[in-house]
Tab-separated table of C-alpha atoms in Angstrom:
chain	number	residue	atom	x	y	z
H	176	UNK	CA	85.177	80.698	82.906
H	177	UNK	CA	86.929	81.093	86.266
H	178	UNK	CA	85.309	80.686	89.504
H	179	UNK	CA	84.153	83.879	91.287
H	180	UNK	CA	86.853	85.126	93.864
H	181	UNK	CA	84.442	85.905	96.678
H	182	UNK	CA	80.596	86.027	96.333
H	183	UNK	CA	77.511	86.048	99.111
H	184	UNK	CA	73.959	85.124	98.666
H	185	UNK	CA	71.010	86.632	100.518
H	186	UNK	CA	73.294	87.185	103.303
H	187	UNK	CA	71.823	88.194	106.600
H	188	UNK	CA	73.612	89.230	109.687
H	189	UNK	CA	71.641	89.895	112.943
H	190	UNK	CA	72.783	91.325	116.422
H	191	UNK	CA	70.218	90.153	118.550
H	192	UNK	CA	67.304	91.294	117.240
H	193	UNK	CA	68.892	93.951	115.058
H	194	UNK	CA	69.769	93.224	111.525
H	195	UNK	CA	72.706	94.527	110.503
H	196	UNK	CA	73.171	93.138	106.968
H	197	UNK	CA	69.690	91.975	105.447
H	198	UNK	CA	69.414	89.695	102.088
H	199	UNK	CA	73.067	91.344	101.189
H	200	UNK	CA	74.297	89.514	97.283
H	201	UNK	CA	77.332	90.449	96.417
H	202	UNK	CA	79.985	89.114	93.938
H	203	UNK	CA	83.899	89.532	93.586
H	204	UNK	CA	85.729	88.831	90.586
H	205	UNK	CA	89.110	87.448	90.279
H	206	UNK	CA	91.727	90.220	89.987
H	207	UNK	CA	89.193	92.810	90.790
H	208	UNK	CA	88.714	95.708	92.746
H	209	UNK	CA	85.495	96.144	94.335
H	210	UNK	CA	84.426	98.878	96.537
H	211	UNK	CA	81.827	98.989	99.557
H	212	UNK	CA	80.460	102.763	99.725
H	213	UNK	CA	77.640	103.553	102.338
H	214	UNK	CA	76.890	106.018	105.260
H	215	UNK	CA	78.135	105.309	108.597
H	216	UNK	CA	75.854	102.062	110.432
H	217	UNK	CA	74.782	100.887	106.988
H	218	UNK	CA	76.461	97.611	107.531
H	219	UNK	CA	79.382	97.550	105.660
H	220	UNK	CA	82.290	96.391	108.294
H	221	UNK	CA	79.486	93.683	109.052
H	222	UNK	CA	80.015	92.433	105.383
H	223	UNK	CA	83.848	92.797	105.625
H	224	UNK	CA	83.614	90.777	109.362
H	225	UNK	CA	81.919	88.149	108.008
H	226	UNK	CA	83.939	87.676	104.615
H	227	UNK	CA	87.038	87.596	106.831
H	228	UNK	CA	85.325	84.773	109.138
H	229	UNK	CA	85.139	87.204	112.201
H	230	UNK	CA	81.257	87.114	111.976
H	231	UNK	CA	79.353	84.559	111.137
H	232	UNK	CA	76.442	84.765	109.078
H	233	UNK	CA	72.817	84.799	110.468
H	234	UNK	CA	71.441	83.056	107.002
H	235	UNK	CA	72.745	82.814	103.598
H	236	UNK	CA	75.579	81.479	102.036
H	237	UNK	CA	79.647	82.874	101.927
H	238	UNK	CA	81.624	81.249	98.547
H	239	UNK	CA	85.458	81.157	98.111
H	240	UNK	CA	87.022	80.351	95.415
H	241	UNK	CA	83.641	78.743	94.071
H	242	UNK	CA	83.613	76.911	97.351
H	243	UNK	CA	80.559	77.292	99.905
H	244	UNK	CA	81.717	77.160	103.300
H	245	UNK	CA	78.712	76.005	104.831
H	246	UNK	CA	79.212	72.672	103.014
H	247	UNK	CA	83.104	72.462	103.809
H	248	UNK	CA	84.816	70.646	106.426
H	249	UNK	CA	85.721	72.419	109.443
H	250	UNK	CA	89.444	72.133	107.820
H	251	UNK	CA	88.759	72.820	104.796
H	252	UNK	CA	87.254	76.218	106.110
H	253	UNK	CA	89.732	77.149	107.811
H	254	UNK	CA	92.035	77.120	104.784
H	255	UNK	CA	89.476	78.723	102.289
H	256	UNK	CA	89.207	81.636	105.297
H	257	UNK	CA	92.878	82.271	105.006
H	258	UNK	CA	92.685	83.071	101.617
H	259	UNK	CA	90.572	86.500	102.669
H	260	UNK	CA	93.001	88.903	104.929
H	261	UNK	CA	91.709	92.078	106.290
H	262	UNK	CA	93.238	95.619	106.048
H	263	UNK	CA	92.270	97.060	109.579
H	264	UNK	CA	91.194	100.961	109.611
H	265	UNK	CA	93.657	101.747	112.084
H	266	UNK	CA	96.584	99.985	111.520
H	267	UNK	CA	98.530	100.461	114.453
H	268	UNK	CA	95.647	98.829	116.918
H	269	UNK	CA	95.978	95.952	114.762
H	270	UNK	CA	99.456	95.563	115.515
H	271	UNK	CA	100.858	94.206	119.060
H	272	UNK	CA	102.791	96.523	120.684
H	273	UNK	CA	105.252	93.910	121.864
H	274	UNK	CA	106.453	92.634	118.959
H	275	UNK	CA	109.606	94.294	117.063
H	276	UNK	CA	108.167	94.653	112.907
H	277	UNK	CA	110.256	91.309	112.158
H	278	UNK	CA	108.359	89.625	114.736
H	279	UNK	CA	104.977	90.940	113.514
H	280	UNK	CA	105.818	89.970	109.812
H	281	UNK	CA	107.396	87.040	110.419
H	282	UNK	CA	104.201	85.733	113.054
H	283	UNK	CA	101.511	84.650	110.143
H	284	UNK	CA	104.330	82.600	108.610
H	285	UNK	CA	104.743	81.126	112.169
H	286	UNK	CA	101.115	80.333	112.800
H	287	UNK	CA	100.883	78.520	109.350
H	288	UNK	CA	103.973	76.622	110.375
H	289	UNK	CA	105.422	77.394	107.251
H	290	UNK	CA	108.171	79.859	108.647
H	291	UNK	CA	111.711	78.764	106.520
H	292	UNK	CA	114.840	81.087	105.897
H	293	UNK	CA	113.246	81.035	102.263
H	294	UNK	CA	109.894	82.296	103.414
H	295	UNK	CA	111.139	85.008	105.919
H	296	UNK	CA	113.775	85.968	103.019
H	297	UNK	CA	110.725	86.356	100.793
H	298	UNK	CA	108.587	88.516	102.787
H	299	UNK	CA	111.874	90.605	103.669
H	300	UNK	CA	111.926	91.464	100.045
H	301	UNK	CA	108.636	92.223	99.452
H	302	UNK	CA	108.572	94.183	102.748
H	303	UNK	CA	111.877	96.700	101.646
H	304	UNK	CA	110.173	96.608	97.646
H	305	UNK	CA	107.690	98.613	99.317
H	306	UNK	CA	109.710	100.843	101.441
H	307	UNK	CA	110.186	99.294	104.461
H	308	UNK	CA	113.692	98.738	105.104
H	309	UNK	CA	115.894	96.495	107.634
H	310	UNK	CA	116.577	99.326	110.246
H	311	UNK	CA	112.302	99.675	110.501
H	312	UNK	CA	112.703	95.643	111.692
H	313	UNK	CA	114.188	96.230	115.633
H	314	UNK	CA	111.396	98.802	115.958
H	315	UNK	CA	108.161	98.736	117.611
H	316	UNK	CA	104.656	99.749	116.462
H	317	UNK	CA	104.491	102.807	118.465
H	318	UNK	CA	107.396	104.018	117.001
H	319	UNK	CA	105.605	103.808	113.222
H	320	UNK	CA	104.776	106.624	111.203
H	321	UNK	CA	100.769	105.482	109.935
H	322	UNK	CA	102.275	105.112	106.491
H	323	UNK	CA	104.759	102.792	107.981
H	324	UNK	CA	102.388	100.544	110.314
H	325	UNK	CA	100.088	100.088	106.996
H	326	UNK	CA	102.468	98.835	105.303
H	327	UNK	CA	103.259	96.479	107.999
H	328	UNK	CA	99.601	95.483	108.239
H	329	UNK	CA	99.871	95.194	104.785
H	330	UNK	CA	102.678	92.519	104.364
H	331	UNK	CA	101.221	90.624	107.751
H	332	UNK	CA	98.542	90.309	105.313
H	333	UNK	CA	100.264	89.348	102.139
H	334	UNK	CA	102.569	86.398	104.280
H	335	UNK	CA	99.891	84.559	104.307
H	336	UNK	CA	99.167	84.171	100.398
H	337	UNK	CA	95.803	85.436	100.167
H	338	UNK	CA	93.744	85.905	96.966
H	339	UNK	CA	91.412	88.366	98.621
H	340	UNK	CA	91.894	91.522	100.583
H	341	UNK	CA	89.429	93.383	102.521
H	342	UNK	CA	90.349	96.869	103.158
H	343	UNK	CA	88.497	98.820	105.096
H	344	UNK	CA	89.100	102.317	105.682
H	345	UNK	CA	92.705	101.741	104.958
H	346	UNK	CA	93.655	105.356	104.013
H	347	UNK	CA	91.221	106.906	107.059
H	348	UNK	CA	93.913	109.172	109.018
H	349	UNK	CA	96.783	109.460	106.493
H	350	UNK	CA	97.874	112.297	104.947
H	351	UNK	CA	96.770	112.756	101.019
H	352	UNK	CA	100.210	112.320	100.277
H	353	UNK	CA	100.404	109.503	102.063
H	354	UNK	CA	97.213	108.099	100.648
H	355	UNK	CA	98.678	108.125	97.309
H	356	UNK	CA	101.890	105.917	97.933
H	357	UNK	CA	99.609	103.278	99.225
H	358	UNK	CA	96.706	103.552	96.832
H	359	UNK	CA	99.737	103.119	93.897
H	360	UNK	CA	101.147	100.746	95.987
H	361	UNK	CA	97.702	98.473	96.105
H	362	UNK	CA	97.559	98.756	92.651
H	363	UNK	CA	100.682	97.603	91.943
H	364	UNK	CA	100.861	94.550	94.494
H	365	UNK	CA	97.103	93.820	92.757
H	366	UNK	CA	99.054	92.981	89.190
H	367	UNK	CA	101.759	91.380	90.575
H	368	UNK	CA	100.593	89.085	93.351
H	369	UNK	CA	96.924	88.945	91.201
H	370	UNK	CA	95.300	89.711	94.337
H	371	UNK	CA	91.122	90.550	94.776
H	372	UNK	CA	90.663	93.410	96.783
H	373	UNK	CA	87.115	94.468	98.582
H	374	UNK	CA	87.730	97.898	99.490
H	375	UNK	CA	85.363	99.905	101.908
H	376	UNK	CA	85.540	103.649	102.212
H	377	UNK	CA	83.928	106.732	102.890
H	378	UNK	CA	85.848	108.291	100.283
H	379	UNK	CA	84.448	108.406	97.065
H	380	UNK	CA	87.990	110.304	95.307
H	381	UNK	CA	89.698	107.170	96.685
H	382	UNK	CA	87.057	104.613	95.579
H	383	UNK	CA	86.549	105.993	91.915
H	384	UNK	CA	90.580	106.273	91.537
H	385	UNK	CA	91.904	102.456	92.734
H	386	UNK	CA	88.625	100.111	91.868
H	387	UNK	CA	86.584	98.289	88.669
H	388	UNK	CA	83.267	98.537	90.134
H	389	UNK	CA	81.655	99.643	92.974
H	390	UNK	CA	78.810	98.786	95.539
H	391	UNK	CA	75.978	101.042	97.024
H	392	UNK	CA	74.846	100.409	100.285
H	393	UNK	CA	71.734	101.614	102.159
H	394	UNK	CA	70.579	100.551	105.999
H	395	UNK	CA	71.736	96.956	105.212
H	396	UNK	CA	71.270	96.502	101.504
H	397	UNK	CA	72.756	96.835	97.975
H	398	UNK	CA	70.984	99.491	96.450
H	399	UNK	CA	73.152	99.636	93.390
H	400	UNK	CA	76.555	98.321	91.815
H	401	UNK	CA	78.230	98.478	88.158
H	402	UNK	CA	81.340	99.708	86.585
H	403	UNK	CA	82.496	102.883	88.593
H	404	UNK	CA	82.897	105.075	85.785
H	405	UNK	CA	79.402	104.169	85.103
H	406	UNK	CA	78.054	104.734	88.114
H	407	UNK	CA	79.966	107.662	89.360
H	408	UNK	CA	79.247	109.481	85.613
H	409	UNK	CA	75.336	108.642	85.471
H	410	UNK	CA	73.898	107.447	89.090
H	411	UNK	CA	70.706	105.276	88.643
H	412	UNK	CA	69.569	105.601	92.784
H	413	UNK	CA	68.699	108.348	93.929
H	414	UNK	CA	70.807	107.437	96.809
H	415	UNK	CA	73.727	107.261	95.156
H	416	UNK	CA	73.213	110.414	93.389
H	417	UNK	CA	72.637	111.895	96.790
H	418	UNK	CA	75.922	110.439	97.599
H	419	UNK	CA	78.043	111.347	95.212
H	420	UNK	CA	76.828	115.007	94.886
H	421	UNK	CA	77.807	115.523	98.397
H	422	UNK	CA	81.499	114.273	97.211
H	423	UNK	CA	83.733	116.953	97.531
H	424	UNK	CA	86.147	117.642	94.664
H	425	UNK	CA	88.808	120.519	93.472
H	426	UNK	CA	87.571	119.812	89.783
H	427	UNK	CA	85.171	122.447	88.891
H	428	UNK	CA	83.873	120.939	85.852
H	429	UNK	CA	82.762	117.639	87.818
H	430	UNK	CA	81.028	119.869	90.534
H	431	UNK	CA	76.964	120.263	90.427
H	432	UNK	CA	74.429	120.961	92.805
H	433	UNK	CA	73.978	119.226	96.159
H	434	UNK	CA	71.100	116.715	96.793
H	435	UNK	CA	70.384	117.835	100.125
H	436	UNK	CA	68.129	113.967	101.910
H	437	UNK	CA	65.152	115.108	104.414
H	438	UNK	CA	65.158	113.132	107.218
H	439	UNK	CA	67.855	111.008	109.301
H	440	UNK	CA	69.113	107.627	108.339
H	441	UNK	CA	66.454	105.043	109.709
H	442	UNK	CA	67.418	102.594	112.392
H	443	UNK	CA	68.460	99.278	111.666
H	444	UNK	CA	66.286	98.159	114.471
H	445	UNK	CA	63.171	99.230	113.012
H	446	UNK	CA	63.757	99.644	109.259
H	447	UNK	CA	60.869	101.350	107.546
H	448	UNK	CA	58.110	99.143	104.997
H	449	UNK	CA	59.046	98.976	101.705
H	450	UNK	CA	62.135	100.687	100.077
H	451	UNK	CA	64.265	101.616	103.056
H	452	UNK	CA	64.890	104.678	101.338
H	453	UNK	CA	61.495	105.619	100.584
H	454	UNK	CA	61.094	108.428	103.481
H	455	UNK	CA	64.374	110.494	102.621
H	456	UNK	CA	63.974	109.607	98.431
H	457	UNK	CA	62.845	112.839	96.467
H	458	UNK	CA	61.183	111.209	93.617
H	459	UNK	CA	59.253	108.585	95.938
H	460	UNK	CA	55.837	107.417	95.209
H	461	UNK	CA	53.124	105.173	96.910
H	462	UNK	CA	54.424	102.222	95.888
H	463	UNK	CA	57.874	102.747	97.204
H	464	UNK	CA	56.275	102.657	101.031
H	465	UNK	CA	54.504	99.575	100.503
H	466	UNK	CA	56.688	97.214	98.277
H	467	UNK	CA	60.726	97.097	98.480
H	468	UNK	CA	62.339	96.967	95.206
H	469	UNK	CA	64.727	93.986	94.025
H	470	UNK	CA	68.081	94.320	93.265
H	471	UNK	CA	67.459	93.812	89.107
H	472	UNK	CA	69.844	94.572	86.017
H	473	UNK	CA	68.640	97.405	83.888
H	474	UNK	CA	69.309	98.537	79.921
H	475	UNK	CA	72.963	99.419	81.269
H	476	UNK	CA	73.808	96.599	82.670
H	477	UNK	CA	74.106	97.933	85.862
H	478	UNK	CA	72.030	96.334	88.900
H	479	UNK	CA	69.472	98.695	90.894
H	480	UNK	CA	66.899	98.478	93.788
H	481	UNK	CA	64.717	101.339	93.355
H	482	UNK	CA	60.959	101.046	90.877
H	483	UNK	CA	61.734	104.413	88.868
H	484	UNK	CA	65.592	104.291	88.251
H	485	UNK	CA	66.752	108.028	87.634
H	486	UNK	CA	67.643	108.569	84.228
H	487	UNK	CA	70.985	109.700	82.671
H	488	UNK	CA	71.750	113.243	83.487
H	489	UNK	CA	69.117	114.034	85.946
H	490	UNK	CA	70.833	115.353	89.048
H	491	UNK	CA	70.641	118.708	88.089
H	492	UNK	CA	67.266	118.609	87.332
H	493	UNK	CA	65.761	116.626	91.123
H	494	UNK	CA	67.751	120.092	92.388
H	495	UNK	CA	66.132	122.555	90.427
């Protein structure tokens, strides 16, 4: 059996005395697509930072490849690190503004030192398969459509040979038409380049359309993962029912009724006793205020943090 891709172990990422990401597991396979769902400030660009080496980790341990970092050489690190690239929300910030696109495509190969005529010629191609052509290469960033400057983030990221990407928010601001060239196009550089994606979004039409599983998160922990037709067809949380019954869709068959949480998301600076969720959760008892659940595999397969896992079919019925 292959090595994972990407996995983290009782991760734990603190600001000060604020703890952003708290005993966060998390496991990528090779080839897959995993996404990263939460609420705004639940830690989830922490967990992409610190993948991509940006952030280091508090406590816990970051694998690559099979590979701990922690126990590598500083050298050896650094090349295990470039195997994750990041997908940057906003594209165009990403980007200098005073390089021409060659320049910015052809820079990772130049900071690897392995810029050739075959390498640049390489990256050309793959940069015109997927619709950026030679008269896009004089021009500057600022002069990019957002379509266009993803795409350029996007083969920045590629030059370097990664098997991971992390994308985070990487459709936030484009148009749904737009959205839809680069979701296919994703897909299709997944298959051919057998690339690992981690992708983060808000989106939940985006998430259940481009990835395998998928990963709940909740005021710095994993709350619940599994196959995302699973998970999106019979939620276990009651967070991620919550969730996804706020998703907005134009299929009126896959509408129900909306799980309306009391409360406000706690802070991260003084996260409640027990389950996190406990003071919002509808079907909470007194145990979920004293004791916080572990992350455990039920009957499904599917791994949940909560001690009375909703049933099959219930979301109607927590409404009604």
């Amino acid at each position: 059996m292959s090595a994972l891709a990407l996995s983290l172990k009782n991760a734990v990422i603190r600001y000060g005395r604020m703890t952003a990401v708290d005993g966060l597991s998390l496991e990528l396979r090779p080839g897959e697509a995993l996404g990263l769902v939460g609420e705004s400030g639940c830690g989830k660009t922490s967990v992409a930072r610190a993948i991509a080496g940006l952030q280091p980790l508090s406590s816990g341990e970051l694998a690559i490849g099979g590979e701990v970092l922690g126990s590598s050489t500083a050298v050896r690190r650094r090349d295990l690190q470039r195997k994750v690239q990041l997908l940057f929300q906003d594209p165009a910030s990403s980007l200098s503004p005073r390089l021409t696109v060659g320049a910015l495509m052809a820079e990772p190969l130049k900071i690897r030192r392995t810029y050739s005529a075959e390498s640049w010629a390489r990256i050309a191609a793959l940069a015109e398969s997927i619709g950026l052509g030679k008269q896009l290469l004089p021009r500057y960033p600022h002069q990019l459509s957002g379509g266009q400057a993803q795409r350029v983030a996007l083969v920045r990221a590629i030059a370097a040979e990664p098997s991971i990407i992390v994308a985070d928010e990487p459709t936030a601001g484009l148009d749904i038409s737009v959205q839809g060239e680069l979701l296919n196009l994703l897909r299709s550089l997944r298959d051919r380049l057998q690339l690992s994606y981690l992708f983060i979004s808000h989106n939940l039409n985006v998430v259940g359309r481009v990835t395998d599983r998928v990963a709940i998160m909740y005021l710095g922990q994993i709350v619940e993962c599994g196959g995302t037709r699973q998970l999106f067809s019979s939620p276990a949380h009651p967070y991620t029912q919550a969730l996804l019954s706020s998703n907005l869709t134009v299929d009126a068959q896959r509408r129900g009724d909306r799980i309306v949480l009391k409360g406000e998301l706690p802070s991260p600076h003084e996260p409640p006793p027990g389950c996190r969720f406990h003071g919002r959760c509808p079907v909470a008892r007194a145990v979920c205020a004293t004791t916080q659940p572990r992350l455990e595999t039920v009957s499904d397969g599917r791994a949940v943090a909560c001690h009375f896992p909703v049933e099959t079919g219930v979301v109607q019925a927590m409404t009604g």
